[in-house]
Short mmCIF file of N, CA and C in Angstrom, two decimals:
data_model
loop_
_atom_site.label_atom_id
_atom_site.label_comp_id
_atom_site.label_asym_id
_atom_site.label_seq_id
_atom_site.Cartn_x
_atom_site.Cartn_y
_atom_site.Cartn_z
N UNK A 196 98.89 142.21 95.81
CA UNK A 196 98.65 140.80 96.10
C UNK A 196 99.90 139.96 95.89
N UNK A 197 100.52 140.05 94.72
CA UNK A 197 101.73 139.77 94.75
C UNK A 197 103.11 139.93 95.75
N UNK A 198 103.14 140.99 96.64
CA UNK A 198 103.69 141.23 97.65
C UNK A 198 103.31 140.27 98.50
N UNK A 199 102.24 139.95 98.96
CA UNK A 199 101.58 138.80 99.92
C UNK A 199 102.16 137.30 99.64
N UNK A 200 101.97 137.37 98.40
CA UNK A 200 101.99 135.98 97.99
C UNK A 200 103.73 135.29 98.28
N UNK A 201 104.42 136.61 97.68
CA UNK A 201 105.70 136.24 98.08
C UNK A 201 106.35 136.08 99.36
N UNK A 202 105.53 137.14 100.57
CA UNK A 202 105.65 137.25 102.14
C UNK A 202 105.33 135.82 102.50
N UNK A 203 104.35 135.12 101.82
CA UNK A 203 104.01 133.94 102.44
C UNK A 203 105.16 133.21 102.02
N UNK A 204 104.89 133.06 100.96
CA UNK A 204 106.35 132.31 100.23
C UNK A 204 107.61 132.27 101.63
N UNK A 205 107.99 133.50 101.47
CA UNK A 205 109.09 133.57 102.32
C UNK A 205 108.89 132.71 103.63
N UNK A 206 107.86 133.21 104.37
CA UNK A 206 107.83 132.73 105.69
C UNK A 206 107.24 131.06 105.88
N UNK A 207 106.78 130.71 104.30
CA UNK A 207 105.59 129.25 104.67
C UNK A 207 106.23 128.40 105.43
N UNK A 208 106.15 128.38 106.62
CA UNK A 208 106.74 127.50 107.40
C UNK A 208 105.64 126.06 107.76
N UNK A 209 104.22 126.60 107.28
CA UNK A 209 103.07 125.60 107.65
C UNK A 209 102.24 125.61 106.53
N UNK A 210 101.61 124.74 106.42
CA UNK A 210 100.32 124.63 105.23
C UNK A 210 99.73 125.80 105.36
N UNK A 211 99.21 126.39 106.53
CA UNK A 211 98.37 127.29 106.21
C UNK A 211 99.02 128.48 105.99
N UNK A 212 100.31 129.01 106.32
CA UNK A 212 100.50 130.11 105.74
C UNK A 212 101.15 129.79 104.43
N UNK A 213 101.27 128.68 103.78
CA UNK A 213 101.71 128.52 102.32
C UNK A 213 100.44 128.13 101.52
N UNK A 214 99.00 127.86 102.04
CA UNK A 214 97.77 128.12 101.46
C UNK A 214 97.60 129.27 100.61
N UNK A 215 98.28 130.54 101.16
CA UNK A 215 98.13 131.72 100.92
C UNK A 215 98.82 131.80 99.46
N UNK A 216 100.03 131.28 99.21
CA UNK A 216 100.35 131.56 97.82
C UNK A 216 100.22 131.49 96.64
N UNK A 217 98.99 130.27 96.77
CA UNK A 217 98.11 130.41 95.62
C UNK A 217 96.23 130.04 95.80
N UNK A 218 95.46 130.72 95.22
CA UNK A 218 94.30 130.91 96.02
C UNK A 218 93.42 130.10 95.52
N UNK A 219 92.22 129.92 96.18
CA UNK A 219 91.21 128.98 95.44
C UNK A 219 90.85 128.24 94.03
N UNK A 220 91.45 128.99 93.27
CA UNK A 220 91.76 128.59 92.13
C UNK A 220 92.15 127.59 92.07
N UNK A 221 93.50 127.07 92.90
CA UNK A 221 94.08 125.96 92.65
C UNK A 221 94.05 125.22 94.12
N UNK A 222 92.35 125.20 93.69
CA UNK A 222 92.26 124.03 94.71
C UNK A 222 93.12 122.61 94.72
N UNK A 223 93.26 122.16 93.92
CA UNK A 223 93.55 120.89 93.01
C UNK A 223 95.13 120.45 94.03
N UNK A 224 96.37 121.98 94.03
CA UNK A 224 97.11 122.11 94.70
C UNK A 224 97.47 122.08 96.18
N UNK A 225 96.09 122.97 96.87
CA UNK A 225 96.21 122.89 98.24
C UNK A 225 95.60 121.25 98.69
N UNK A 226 95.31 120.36 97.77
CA UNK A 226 94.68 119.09 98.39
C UNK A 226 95.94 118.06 98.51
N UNK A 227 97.08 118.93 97.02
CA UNK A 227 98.61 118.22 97.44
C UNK A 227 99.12 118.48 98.33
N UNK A 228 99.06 119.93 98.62
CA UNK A 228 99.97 120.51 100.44
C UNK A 228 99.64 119.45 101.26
N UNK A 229 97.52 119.38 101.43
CA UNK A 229 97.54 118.62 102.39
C UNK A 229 97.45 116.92 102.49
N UNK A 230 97.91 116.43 101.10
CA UNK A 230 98.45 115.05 101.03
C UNK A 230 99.92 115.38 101.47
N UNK A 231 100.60 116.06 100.92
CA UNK A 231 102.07 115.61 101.17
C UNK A 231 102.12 115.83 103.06
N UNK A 232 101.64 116.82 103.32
CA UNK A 232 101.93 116.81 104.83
C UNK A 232 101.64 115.55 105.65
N UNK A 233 100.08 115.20 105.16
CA UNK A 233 99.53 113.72 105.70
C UNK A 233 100.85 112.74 105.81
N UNK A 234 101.30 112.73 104.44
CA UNK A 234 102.44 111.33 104.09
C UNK A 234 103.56 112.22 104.68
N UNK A 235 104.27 113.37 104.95
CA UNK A 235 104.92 113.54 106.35
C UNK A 235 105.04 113.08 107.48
N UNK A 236 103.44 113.41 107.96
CA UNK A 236 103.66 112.93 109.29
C UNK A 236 103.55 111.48 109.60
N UNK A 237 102.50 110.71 108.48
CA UNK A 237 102.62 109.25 108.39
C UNK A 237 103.55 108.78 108.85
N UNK A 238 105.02 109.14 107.73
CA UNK A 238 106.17 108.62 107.40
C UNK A 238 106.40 108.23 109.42
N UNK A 239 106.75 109.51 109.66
CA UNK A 239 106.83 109.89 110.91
C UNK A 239 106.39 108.63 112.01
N UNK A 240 105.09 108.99 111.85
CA UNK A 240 104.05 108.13 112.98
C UNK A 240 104.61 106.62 112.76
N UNK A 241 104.60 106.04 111.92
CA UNK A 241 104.56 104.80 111.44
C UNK A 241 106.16 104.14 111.97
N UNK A 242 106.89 105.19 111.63
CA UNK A 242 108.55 105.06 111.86
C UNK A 242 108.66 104.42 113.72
N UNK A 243 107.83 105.67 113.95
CA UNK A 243 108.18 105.88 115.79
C UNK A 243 107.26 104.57 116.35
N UNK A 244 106.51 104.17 115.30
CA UNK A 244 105.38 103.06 116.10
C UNK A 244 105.80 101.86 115.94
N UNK A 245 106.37 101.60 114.80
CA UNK A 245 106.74 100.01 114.43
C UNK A 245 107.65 100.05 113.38
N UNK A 246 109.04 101.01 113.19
CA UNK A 246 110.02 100.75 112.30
C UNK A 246 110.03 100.39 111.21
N UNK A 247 108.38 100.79 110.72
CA UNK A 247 108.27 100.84 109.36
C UNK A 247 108.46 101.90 108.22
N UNK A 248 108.31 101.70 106.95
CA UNK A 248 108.26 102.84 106.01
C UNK A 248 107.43 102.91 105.98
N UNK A 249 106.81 104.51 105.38
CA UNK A 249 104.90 104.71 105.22
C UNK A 249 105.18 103.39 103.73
N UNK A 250 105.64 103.32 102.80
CA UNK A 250 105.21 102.23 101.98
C UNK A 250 104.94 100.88 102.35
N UNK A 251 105.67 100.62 103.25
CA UNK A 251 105.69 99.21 103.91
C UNK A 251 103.95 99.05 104.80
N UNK A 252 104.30 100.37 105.19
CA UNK A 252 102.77 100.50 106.43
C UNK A 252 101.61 100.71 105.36
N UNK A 253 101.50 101.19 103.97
CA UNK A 253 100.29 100.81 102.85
C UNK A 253 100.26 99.77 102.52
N UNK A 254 101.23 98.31 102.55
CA UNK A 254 101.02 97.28 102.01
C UNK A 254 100.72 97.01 103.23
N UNK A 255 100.50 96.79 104.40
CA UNK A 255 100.05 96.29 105.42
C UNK A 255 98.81 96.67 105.32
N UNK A 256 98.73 97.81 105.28
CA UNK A 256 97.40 98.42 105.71
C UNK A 256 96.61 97.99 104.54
N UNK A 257 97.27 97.43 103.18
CA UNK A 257 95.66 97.35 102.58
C UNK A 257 95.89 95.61 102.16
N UNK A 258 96.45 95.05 102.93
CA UNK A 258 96.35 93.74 103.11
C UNK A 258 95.92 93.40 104.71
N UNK A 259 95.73 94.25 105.43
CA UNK A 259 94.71 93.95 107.02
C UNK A 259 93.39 94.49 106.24
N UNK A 260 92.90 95.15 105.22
CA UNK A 260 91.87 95.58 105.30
C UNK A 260 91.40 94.63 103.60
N UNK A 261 91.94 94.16 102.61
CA UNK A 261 91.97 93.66 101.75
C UNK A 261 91.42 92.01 101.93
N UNK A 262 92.31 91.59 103.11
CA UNK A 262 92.51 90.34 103.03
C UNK A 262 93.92 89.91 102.15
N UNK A 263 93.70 88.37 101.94
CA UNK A 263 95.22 87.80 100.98
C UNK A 263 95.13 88.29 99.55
N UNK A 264 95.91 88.68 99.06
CA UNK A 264 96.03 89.27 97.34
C UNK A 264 97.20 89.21 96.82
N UNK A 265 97.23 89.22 95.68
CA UNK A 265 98.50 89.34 95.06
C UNK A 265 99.45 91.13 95.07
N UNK A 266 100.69 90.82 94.55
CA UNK A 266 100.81 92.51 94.75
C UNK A 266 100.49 93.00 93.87
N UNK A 267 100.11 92.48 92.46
CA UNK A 267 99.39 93.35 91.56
C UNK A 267 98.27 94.16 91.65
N UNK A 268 97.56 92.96 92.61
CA UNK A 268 96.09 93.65 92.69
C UNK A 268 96.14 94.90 94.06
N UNK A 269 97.10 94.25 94.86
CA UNK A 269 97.85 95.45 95.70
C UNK A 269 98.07 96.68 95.59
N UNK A 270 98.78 96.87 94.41
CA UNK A 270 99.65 97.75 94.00
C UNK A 270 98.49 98.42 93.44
N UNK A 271 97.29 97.80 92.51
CA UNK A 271 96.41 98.27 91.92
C UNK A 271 95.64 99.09 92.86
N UNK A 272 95.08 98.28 93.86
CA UNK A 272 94.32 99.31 94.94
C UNK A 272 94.79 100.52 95.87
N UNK A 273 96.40 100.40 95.88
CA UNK A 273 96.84 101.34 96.44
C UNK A 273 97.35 102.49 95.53
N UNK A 274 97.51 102.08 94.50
CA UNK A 274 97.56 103.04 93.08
C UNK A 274 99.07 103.32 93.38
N UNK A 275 99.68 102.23 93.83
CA UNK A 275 101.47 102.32 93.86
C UNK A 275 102.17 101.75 93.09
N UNK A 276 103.12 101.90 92.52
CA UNK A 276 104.01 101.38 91.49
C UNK A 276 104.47 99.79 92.13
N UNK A 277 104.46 99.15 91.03
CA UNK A 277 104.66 97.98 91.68
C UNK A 277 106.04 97.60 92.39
N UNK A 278 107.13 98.32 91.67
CA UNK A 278 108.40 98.29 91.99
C UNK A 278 108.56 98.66 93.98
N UNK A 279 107.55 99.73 94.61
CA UNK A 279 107.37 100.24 95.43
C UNK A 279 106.62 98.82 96.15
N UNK A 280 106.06 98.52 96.06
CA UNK A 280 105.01 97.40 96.45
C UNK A 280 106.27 95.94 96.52
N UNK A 281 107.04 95.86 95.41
CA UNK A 281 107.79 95.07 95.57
C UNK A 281 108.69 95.03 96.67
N UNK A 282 109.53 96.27 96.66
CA UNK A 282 110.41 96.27 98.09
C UNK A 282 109.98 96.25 99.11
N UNK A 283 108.54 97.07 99.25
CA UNK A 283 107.97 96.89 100.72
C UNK A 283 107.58 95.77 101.10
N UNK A 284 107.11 94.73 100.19
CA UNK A 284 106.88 93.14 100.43
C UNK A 284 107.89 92.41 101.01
N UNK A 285 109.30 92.42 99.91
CA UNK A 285 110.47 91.86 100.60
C UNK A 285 110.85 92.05 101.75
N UNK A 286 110.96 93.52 102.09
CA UNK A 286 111.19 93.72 103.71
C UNK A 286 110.48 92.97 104.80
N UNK A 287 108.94 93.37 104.03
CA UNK A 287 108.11 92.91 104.77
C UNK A 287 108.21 91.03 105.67
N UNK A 288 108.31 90.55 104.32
CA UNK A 288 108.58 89.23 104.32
C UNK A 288 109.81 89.02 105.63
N UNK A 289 110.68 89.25 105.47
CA UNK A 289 112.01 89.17 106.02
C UNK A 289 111.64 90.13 107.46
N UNK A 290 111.02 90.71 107.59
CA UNK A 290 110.65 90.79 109.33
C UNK A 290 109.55 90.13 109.71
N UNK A 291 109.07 88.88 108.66
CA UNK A 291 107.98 88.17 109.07
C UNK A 291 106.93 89.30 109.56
N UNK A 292 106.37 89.61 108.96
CA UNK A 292 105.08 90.66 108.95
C UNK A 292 104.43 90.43 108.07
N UNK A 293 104.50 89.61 107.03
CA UNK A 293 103.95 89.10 105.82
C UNK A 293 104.23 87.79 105.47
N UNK A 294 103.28 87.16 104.87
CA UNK A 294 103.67 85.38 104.18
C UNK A 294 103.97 85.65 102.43
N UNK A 295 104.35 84.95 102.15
CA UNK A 295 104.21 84.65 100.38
C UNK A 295 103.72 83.22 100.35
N UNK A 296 102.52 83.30 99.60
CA UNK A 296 102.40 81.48 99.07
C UNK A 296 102.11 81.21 97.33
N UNK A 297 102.43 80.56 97.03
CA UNK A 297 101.75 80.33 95.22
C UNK A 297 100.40 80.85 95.30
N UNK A 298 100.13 81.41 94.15
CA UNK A 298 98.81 81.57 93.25
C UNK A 298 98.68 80.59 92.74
N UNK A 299 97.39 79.53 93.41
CA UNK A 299 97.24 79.19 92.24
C UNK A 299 96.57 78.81 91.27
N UNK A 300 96.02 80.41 90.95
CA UNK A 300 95.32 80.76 89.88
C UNK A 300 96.41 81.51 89.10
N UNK A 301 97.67 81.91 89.19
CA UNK A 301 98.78 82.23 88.74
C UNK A 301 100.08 81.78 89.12
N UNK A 302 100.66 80.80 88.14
CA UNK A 302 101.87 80.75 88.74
C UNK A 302 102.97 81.28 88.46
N UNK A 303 102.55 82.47 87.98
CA UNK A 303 103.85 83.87 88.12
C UNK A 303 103.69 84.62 89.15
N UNK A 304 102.69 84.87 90.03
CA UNK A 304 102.69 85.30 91.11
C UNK A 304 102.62 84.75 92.38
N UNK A 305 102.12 85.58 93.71
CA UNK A 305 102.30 85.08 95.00
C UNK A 305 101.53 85.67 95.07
N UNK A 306 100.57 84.74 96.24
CA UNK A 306 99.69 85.67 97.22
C UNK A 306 99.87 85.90 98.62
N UNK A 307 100.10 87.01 98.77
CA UNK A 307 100.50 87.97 100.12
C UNK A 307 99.34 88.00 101.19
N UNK A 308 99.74 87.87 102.48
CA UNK A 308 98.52 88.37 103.49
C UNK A 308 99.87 88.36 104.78
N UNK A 309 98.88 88.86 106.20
CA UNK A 309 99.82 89.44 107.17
C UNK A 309 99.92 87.92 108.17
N UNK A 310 101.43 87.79 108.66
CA UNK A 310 101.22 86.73 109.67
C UNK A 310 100.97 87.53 110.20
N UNK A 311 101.17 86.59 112.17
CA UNK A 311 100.09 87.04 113.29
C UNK A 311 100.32 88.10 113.86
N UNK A 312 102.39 87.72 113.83
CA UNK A 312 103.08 89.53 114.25
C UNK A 312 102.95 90.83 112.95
N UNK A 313 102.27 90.31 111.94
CA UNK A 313 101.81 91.33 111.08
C UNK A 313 100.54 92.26 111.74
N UNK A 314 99.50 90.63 111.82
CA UNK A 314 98.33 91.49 112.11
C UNK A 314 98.13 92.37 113.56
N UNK A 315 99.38 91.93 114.49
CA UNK A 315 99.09 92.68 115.92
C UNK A 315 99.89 93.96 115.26
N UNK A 316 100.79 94.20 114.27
CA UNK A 316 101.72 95.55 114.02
C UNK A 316 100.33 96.49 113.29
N UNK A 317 99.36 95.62 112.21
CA UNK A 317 98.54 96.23 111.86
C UNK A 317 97.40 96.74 112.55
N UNK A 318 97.10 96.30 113.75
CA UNK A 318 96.14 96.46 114.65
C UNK A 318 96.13 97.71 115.42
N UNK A 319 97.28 97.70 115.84
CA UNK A 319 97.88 98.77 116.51
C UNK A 319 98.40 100.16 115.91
N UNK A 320 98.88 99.88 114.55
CA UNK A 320 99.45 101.41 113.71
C UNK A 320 97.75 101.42 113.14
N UNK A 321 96.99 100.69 113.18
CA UNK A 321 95.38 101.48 112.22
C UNK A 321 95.33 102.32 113.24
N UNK A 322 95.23 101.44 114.71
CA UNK A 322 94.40 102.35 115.79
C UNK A 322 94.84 103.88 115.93
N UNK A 323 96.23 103.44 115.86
CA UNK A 323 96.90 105.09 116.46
C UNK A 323 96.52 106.21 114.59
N UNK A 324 96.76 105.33 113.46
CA UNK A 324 96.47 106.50 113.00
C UNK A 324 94.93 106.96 112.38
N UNK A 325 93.65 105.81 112.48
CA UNK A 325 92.23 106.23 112.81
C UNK A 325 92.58 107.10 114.09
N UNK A 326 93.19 107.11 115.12
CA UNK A 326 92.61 108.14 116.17
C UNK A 326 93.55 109.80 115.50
N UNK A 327 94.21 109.67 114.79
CA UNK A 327 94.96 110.93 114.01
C UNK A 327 94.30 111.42 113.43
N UNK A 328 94.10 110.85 112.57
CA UNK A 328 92.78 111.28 111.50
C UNK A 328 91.57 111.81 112.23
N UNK A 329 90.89 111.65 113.32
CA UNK A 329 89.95 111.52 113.74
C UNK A 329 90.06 112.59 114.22
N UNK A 330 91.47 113.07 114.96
CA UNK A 330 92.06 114.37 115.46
C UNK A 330 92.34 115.46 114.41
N UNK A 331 92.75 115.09 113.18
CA UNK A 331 92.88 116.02 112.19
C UNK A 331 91.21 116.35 111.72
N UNK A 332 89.91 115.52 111.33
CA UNK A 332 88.91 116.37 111.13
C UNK A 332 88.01 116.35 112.30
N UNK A 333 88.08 116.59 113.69
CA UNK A 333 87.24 116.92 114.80
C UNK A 333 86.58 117.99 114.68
N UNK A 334 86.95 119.18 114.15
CA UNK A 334 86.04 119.94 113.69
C UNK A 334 85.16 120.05 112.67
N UNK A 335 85.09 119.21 112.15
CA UNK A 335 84.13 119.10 110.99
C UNK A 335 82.86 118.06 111.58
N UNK A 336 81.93 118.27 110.90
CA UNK A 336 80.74 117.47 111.43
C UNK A 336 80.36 116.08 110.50
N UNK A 337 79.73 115.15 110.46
CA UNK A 337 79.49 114.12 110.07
C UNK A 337 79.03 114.55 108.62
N UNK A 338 78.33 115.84 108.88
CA UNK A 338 77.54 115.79 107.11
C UNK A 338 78.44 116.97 106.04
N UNK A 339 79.44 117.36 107.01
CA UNK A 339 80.75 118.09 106.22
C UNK A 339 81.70 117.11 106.16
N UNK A 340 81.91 115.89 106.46
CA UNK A 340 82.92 114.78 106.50
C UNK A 340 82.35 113.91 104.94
N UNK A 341 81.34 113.82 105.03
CA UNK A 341 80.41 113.27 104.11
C UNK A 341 79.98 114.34 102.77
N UNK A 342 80.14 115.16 103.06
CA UNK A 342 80.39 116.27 101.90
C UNK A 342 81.61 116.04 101.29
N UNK A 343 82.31 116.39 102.16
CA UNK A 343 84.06 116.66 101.48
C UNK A 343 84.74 115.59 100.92
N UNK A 344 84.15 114.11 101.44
CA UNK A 344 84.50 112.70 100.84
C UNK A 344 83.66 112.35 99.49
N UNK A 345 82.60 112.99 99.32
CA UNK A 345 81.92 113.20 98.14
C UNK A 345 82.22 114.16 97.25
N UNK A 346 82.81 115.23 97.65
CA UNK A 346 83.58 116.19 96.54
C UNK A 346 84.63 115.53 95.91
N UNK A 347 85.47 114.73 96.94
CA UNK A 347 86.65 114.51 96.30
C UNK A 347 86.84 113.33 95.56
N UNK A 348 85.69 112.37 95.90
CA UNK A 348 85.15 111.06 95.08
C UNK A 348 85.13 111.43 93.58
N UNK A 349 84.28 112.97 93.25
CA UNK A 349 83.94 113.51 92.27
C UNK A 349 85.37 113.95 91.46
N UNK A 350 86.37 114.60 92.11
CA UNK A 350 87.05 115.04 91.89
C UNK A 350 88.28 113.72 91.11
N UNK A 351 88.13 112.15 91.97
CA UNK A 351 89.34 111.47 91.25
C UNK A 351 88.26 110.83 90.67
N UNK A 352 87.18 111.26 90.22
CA UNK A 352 86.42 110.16 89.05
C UNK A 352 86.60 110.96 88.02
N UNK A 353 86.79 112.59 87.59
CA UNK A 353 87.49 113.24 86.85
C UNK A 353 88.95 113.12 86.63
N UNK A 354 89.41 112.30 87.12
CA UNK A 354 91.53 112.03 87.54
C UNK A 354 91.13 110.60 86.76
N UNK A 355 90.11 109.74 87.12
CA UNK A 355 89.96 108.71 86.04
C UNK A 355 89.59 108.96 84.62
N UNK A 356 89.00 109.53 84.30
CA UNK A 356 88.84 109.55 83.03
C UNK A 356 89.70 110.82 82.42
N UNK A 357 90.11 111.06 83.11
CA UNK A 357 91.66 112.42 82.45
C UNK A 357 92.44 110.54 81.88
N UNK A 358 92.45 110.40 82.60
CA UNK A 358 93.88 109.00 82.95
C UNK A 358 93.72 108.13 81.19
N UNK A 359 92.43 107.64 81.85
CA UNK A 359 91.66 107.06 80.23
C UNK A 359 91.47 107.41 79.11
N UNK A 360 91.50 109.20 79.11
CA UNK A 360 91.17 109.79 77.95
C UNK A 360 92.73 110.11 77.05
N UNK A 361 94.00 109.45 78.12
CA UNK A 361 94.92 110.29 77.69
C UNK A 361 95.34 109.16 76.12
#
């Protein structure tokens, strides 16, 4: 088995033949293969669609779907470092794809939402990557889509209280 594991090794040129090098066991792992590939091709998609960074295209994306917020609470829902959230704002700002106005329910912060050439950039990169996604699980059925989003619900409500317990 060890012979295998290393053949894959050698050749993993794709998720699925680098699935092989470590086995069910570490499920936990193959769900990183297939995050990091996702945020691959993101990076990718997002680049070729509207000259964004995938970070820049999460603060969009969860301020078209959020509404106006601050970047704390931003950063909070996207579970991104704020420092990350910070630069992608500034950019953001400065290609006018985003506003800043006072909080003011805080006046150490700003609250963020998309201008109009935000919301047509956001309109358009959801569509193309809902129809990706849509292409990545086509084989799966509604009540295996609904399974596997319930396993893994289970799975970061155990990643929360690891987090809490530490």
């Amino acid at each position: 088995m060890a012979t295998n594991r290393k053949a894959a090794a050698k050749d993993a040129g794709s998720i699925t033949d680098a699935w092989q090098i470590f086995g069910p066991k570490h499920i936990l792992y193959r769900i990183l293969m297939v995050g990091k590939a996702l945020d691959r091709i993101g990076a990718q998609q997002v680049r070729d669609s509207a000259d964004i960074s995938l970070a820049e295209w999460r603060v969009m994306a969860h301020l078209g779907r959020l509404g106006e917020t601050s970047a704390s609470e931003l950063s909070a829902a996207a579970q991104v470092d704020r420092a990350e959230v910070s630069r992608a704002v500034n950019s953001l700002a400065k290609r006018d794809f985003i506003r800043k106005r006072p909080n003011p329910a805080n006046r150490l912060s700003q609250l963020l939402s998309l201008t109009e050439t935000g919301e047509e950039v956001f309109d358009r990169v959801f569509a193309e990557r809902q129809q990706f996604f849509q292409s990545i699980t086509a084989d799966l059925s509604r009540e295996e889509l609904r399974e596997l989003d319930d396993r893994l619900y289970r799975i970061a409500g155990k990643i929360d209280e690891f987090v809490e317990n530490q």
